PDB file of C-alpha atoms in Angstrom:
ATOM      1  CA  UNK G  15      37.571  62.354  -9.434  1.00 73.00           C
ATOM      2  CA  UNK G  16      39.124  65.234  -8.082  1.00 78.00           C
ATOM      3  CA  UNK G  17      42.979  66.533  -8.936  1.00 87.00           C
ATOM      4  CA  UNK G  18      45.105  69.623  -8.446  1.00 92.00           C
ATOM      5  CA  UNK G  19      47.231  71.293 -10.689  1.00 95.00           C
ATOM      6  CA  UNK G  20      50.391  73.347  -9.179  1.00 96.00           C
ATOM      7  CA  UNK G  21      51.956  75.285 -12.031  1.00 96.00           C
ATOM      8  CA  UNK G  22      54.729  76.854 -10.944  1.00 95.00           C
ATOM      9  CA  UNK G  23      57.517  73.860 -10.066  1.00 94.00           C
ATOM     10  CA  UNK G  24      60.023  76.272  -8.619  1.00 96.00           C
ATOM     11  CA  UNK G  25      60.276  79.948  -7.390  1.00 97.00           C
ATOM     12  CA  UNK G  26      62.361  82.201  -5.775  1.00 97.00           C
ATOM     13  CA  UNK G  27      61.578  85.110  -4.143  1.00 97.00           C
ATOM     14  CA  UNK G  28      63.750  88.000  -2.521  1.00 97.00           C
ATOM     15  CA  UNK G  29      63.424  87.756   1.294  1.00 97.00           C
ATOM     16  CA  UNK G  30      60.869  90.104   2.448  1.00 97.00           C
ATOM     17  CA  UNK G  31      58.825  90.357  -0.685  1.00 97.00           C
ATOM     18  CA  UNK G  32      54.956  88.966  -0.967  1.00 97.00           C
ATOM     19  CA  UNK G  33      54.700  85.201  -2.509  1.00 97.00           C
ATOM     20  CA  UNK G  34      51.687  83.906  -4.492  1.00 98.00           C
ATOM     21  CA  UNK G  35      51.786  80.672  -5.108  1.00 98.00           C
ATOM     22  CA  UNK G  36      49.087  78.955  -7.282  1.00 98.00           C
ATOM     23  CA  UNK G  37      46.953  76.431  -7.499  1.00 97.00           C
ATOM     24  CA  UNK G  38      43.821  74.712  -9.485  1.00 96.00           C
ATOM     25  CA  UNK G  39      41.617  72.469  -8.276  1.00 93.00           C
ATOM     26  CA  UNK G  40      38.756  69.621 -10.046  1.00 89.00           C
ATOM     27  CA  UNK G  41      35.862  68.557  -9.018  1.00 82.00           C
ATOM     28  CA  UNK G  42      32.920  68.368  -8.996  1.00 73.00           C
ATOM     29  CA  UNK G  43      30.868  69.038  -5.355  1.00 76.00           C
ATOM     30  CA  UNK G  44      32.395  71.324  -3.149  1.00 76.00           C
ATOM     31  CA  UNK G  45      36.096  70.642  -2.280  1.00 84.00           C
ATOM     32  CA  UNK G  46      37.901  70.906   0.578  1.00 87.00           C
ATOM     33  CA  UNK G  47      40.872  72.463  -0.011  1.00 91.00           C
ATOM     34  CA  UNK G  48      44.618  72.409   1.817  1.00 92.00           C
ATOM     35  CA  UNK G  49      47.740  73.632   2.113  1.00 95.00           C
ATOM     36  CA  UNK G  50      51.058  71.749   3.127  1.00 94.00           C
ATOM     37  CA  UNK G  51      54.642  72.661   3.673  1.00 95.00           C
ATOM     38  CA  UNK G  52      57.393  70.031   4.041  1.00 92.00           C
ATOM     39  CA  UNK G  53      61.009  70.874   5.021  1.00 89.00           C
ATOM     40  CA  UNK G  54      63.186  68.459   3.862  1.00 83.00           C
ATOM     41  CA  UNK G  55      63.061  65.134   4.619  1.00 78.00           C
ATOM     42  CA  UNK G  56      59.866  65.604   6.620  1.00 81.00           C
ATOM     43  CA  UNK G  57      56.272  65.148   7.482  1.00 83.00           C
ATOM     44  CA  UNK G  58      54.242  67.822   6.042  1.00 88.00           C
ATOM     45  CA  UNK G  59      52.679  70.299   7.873  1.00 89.00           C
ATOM     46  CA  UNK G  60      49.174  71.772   7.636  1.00 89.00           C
ATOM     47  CA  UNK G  61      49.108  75.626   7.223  1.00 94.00           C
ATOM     48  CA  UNK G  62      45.481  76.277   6.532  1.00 92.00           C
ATOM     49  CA  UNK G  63      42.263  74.523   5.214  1.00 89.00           C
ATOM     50  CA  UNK G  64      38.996  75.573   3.176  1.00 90.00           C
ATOM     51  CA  UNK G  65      35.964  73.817   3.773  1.00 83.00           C
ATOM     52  CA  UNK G  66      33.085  76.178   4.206  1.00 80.00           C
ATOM     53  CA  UNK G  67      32.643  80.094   5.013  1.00 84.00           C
ATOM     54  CA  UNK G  68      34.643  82.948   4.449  1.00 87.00           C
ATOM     55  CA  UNK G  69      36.786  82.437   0.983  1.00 91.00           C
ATOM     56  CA  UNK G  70      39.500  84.478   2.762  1.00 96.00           C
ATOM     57  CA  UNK G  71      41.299  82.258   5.175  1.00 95.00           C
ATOM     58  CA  UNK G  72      44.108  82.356   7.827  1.00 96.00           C
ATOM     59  CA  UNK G  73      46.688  79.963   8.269  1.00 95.00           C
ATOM     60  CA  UNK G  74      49.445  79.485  10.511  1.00 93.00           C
ATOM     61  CA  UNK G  75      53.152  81.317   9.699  1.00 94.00           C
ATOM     62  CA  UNK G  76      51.152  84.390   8.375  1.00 96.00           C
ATOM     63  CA  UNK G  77      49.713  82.475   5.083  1.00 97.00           C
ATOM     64  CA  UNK G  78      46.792  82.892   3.829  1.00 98.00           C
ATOM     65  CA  UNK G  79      44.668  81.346   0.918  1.00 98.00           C
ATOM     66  CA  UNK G  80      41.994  82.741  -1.402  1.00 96.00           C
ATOM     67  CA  UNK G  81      39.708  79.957  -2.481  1.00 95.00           C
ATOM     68  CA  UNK G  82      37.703  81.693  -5.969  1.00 94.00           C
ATOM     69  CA  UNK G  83      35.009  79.242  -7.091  1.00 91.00           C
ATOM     70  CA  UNK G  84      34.680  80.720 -10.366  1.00 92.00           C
ATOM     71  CA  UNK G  85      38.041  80.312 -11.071  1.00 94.00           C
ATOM     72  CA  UNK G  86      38.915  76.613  -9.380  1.00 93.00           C
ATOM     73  CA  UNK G  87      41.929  78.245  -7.776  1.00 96.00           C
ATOM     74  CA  UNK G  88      42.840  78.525  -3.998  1.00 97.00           C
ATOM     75  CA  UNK G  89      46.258  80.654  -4.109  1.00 98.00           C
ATOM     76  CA  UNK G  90      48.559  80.731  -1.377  1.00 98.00           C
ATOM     77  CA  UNK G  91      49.988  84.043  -0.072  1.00 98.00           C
ATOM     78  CA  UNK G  92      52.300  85.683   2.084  1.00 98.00           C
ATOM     79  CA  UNK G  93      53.206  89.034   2.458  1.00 97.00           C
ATOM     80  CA  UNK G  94      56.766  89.241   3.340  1.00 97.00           C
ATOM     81  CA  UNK G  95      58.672  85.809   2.970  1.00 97.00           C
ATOM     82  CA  UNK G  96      61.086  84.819   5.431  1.00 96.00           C
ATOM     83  CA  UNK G  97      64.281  82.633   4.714  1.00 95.00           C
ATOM     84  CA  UNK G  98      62.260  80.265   6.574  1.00 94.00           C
ATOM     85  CA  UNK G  99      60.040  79.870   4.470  1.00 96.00           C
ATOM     86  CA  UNK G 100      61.895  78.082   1.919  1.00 96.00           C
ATOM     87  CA  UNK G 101      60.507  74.516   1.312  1.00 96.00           C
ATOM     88  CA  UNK G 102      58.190  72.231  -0.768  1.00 95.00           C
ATOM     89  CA  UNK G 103      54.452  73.750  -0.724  1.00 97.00           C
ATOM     90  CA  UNK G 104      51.603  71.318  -1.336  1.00 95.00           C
ATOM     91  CA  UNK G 105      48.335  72.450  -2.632  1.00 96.00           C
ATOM     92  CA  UNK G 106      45.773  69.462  -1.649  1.00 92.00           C
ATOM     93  CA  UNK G 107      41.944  68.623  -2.338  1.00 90.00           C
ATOM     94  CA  UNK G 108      39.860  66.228  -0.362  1.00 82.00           C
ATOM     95  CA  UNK G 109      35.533  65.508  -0.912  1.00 68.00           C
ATOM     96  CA  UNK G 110      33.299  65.764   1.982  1.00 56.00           C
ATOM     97  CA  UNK G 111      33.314  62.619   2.862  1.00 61.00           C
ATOM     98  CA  UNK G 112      34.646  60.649   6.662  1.00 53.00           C
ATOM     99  CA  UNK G 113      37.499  58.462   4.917  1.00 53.00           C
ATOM    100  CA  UNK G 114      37.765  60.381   2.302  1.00 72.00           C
ATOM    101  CA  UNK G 115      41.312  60.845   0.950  1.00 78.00           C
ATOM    102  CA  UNK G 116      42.982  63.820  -0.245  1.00 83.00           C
ATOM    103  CA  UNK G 117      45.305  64.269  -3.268  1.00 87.00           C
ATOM    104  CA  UNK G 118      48.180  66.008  -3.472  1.00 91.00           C
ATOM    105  CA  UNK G 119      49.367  68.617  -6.430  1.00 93.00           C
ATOM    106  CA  UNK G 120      52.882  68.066  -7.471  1.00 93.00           C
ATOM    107  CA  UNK G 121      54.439  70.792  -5.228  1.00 95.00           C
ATOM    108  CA  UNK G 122      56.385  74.389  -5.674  1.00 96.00           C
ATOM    109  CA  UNK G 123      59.367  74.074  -4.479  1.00 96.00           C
ATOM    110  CA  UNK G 124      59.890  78.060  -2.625  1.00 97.00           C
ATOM    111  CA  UNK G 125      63.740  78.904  -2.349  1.00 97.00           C
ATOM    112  CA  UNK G 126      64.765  82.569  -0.867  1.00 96.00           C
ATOM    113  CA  UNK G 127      67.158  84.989  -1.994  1.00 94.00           C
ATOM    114  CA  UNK G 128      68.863  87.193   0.731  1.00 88.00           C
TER     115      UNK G 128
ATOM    116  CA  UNK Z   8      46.710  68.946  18.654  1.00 69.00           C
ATOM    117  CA  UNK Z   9      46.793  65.540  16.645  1.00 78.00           C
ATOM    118  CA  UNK Z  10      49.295  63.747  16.673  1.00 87.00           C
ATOM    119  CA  UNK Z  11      50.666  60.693  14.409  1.00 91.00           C
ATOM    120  CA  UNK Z  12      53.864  58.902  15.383  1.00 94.00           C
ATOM    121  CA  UNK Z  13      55.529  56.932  12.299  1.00 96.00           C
ATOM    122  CA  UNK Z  14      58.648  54.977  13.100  1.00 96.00           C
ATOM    123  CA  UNK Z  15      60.969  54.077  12.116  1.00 97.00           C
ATOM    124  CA  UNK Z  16      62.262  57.593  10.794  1.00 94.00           C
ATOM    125  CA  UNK Z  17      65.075  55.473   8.428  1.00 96.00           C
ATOM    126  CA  UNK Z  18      65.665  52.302   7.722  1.00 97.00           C
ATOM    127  CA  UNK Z  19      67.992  50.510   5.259  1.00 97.00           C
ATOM    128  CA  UNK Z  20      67.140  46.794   4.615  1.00 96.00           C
ATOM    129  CA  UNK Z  21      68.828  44.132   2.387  1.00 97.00           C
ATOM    130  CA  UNK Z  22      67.007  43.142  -0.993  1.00 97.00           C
ATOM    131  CA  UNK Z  23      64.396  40.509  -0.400  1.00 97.00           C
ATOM    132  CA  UNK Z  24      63.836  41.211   3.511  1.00 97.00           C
ATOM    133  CA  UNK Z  25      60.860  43.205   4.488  1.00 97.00           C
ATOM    134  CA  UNK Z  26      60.159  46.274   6.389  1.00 98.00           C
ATOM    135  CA  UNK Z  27      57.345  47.207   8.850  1.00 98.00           C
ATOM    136  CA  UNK Z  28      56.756  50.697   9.163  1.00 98.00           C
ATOM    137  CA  UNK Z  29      54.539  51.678  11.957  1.00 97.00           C
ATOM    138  CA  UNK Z  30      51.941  54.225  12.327  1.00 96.00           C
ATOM    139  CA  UNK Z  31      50.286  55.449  15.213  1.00 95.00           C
ATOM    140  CA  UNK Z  32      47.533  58.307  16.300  1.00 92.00           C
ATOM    141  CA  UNK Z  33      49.059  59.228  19.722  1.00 92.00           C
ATOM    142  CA  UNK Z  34      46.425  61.235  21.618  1.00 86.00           C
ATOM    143  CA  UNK Z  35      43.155  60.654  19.277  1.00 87.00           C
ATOM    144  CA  UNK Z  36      41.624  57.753  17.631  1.00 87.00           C
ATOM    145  CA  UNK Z  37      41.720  56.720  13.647  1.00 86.00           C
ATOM    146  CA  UNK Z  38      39.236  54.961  12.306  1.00 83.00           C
ATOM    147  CA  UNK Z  39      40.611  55.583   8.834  1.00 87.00           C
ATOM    148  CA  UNK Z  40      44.883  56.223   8.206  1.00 92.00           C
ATOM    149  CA  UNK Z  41      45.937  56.973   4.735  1.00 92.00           C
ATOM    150  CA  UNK Z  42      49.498  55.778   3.614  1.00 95.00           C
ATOM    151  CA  UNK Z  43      51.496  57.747   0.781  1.00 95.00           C
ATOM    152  CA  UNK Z  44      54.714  57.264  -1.133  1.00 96.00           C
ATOM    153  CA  UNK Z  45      56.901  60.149  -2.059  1.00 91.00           C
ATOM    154  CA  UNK Z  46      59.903  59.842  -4.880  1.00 86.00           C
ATOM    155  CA  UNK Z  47      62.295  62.160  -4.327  1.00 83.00           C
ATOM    156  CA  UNK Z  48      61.250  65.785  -5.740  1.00 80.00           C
ATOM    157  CA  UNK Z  49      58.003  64.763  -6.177  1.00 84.00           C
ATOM    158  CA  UNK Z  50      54.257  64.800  -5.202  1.00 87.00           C
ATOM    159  CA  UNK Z  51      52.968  62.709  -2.063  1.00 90.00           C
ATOM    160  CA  UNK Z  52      50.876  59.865  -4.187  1.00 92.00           C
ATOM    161  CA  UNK Z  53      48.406  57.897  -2.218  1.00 91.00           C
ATOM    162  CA  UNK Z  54      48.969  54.411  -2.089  1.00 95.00           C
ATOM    163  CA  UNK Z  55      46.343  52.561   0.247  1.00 94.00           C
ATOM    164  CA  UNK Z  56      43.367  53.930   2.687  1.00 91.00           C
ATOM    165  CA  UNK Z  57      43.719  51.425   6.297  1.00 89.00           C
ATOM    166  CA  UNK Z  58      40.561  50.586   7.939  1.00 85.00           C
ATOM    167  CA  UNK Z  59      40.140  49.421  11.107  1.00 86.00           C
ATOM    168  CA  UNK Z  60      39.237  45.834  11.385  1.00 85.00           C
ATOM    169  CA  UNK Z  61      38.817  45.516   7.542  1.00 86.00           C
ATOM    170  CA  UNK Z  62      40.906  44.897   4.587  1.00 90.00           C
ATOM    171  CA  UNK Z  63      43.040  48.245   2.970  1.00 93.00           C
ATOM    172  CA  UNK Z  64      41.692  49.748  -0.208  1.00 92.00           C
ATOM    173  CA  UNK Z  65      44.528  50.327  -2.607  1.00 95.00           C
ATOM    174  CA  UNK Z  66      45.149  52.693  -4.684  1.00 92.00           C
ATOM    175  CA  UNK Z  67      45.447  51.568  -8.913  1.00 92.00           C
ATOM    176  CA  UNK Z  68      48.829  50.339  -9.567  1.00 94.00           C
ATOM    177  CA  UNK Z  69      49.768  49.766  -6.028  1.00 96.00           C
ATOM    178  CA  UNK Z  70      50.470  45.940  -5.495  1.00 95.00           C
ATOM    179  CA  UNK Z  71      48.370  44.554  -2.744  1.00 95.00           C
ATOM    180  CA  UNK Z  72      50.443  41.766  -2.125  1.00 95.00           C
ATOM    181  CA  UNK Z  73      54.123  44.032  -2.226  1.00 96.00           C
ATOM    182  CA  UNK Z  74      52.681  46.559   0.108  1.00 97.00           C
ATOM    183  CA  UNK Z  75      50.849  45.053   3.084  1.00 96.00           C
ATOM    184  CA  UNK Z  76      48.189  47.020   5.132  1.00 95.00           C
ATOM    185  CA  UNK Z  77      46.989  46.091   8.875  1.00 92.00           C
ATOM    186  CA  UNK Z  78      44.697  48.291  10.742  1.00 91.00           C
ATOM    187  CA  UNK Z  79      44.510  46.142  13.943  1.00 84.00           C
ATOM    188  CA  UNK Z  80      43.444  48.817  16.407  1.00 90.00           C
ATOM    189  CA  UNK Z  81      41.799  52.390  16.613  1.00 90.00           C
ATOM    190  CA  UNK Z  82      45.137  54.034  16.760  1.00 93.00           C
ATOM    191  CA  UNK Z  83      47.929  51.911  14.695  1.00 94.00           C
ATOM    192  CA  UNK Z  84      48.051  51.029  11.058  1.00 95.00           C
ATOM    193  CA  UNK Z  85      51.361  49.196   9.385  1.00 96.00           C
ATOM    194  CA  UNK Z  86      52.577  49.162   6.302  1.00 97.00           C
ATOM    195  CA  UNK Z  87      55.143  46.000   5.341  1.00 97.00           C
ATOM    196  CA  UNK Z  88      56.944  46.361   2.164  1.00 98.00           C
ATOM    197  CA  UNK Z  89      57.571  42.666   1.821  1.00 97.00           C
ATOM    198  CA  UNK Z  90      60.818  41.080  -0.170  1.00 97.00           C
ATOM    199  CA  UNK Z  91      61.675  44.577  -0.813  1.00 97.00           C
ATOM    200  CA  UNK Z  92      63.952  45.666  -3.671  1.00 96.00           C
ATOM    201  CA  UNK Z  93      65.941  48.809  -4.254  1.00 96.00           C
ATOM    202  CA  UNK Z  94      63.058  50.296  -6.600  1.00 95.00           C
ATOM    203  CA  UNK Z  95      60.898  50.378  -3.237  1.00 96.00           C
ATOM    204  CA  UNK Z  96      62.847  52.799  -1.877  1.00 96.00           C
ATOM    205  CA  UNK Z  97      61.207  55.805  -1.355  1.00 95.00           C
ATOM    206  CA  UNK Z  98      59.803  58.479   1.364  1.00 94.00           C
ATOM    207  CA  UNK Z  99      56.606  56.526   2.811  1.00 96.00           C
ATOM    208  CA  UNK Z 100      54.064  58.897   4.895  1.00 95.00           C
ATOM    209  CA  UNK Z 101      50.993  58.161   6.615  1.00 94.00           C
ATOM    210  CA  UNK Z 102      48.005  60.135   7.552  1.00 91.00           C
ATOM    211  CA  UNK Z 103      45.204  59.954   9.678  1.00 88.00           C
ATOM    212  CA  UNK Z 104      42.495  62.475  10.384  1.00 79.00           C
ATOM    213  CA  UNK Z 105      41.030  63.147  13.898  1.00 75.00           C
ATOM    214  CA  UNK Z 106      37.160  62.808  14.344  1.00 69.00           C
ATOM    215  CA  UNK Z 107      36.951  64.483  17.171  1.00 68.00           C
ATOM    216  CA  UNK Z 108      37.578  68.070  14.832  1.00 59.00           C
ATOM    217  CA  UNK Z 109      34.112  67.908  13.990  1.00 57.00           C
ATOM    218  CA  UNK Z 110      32.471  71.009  12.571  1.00 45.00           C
ATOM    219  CA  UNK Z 111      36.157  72.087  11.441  1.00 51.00           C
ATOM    220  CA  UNK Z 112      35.897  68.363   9.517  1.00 52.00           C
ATOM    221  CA  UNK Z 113      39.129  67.047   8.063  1.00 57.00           C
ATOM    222  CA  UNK Z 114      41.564  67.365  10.957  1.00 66.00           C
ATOM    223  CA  UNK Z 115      44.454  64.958   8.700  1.00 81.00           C
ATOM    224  CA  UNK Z 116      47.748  65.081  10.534  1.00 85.00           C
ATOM    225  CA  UNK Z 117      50.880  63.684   8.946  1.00 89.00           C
ATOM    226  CA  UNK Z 118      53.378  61.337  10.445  1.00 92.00           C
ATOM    227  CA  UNK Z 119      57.222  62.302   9.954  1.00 91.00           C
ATOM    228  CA  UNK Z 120      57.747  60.063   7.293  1.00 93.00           C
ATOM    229  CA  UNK Z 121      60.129  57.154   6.622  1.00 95.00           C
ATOM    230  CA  UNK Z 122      62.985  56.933   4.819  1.00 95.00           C
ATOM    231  CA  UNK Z 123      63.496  53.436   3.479  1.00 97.00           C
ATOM    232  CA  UNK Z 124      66.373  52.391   1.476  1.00 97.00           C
ATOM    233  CA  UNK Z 125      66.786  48.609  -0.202  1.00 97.00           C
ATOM    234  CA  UNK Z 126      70.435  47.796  -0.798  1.00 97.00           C
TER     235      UNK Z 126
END
């Protein structure tokens, strides 16, 4: 069965500096591999996916993700944060299936400093 | 793009009344609709996958009978929390994924989310 592991629970970052936030994925095929932001007290939001291809890839909001097989991680990243960009970040995994479902990580929770 | 429409957006209910929460795919058709349950500060956990024209498959722990699933039609799932009590309030999402993405496979688009609260 697949899970994801999100190890950082909170972090804050100074507005306008790069953000890496982590995550660790299990199983056992070849995942497919998400990342969602929620603003409180809302849906989530789809910034980029992973499924095939280039292990670089380019999401929406200037995110990217780095999925590294050898080391079952596909990090998030962002340059230079803006207050904006504080909310809940979800790292998710899914198999290649139709109907399959995807599970969620427990979430970072970004906050900015001015 | 996708779109899922989830309504109601809040609702607070008396203990031992139910709730339906509705779910729709607004401009593509879903097959399959996932529904989740979110404490507060928490991860999204999955509680049931809807199928169209066949029974839900739910999740361990996740009473069948508590949480009722219909997937009547291609583009509308609903989830009835049925003689609900306060410890069933909680943030409930659903999901569905557009088949039409294809080659870019799982095109899942979230619903807003609904806020229930059992008094």
């Amino acid at each position: 069965a697949q899970s994801v592991t999100q190890p950082d629970i909170h972090i804050t970052v100074s507005e306008g500096a790069s953000l890496e936030l982590r995550c660790n994925y299990s199983y056992g095929a070849t995942p497919y591999l998400f990342w969602y932001v929620q603003s409180p007290g809302q849906g989530l939001q789809l910034l980029l996916k992973y499924f095939s291809g280039d292990t670089l890839v380019q999401g929406i909001k200037g995110f990217e993700a780095e999925f590294k097989r050898s080391q079952s991680s596909f990090n998030l990243r962002k340059p230079s944060v803006h207050w904006s960009d504080a909310a809940e970040y979800f790292c998710a995994v899914g198999a290649d299936s139709s109907a399959s479902k995807i599970i969620f990580g427990s979430g970072t929770r970004l906050s900015i400093r001015p | 793009g996708a779109v899922v429409s989830q309504h109601p957006s809040r609702v607070i209910c008396k203990s031992g009344t139910s709730v339906k929460i509705e779910c729709r795919s607004l401009d593509f058709q879903a097959t399959t609709m996932f529904w989740y349950r979110q404490f507060p500060k928490q991860s999204l956990m999955l509680m049931a996958t809807s199928n169209e024209g066949s029974k839900a498959t739910y999740e361990q722990g996740v009473e069948k009978d508590k949480f009722l699933i219909n997937h009547a039609s291609l583009t509308l799932s609903t989830l009835t929390v049925t003689s609900a009590h306060p410890e069933d309030s909680s943030f409930y999402i659903c999901s569905a994924r557009d088949l039409s993405a294809g080659s870019e496979g799982y095109g899942y688009t979230f619903g807003s989310g609904t806020r229930l609260t059992v008094v």
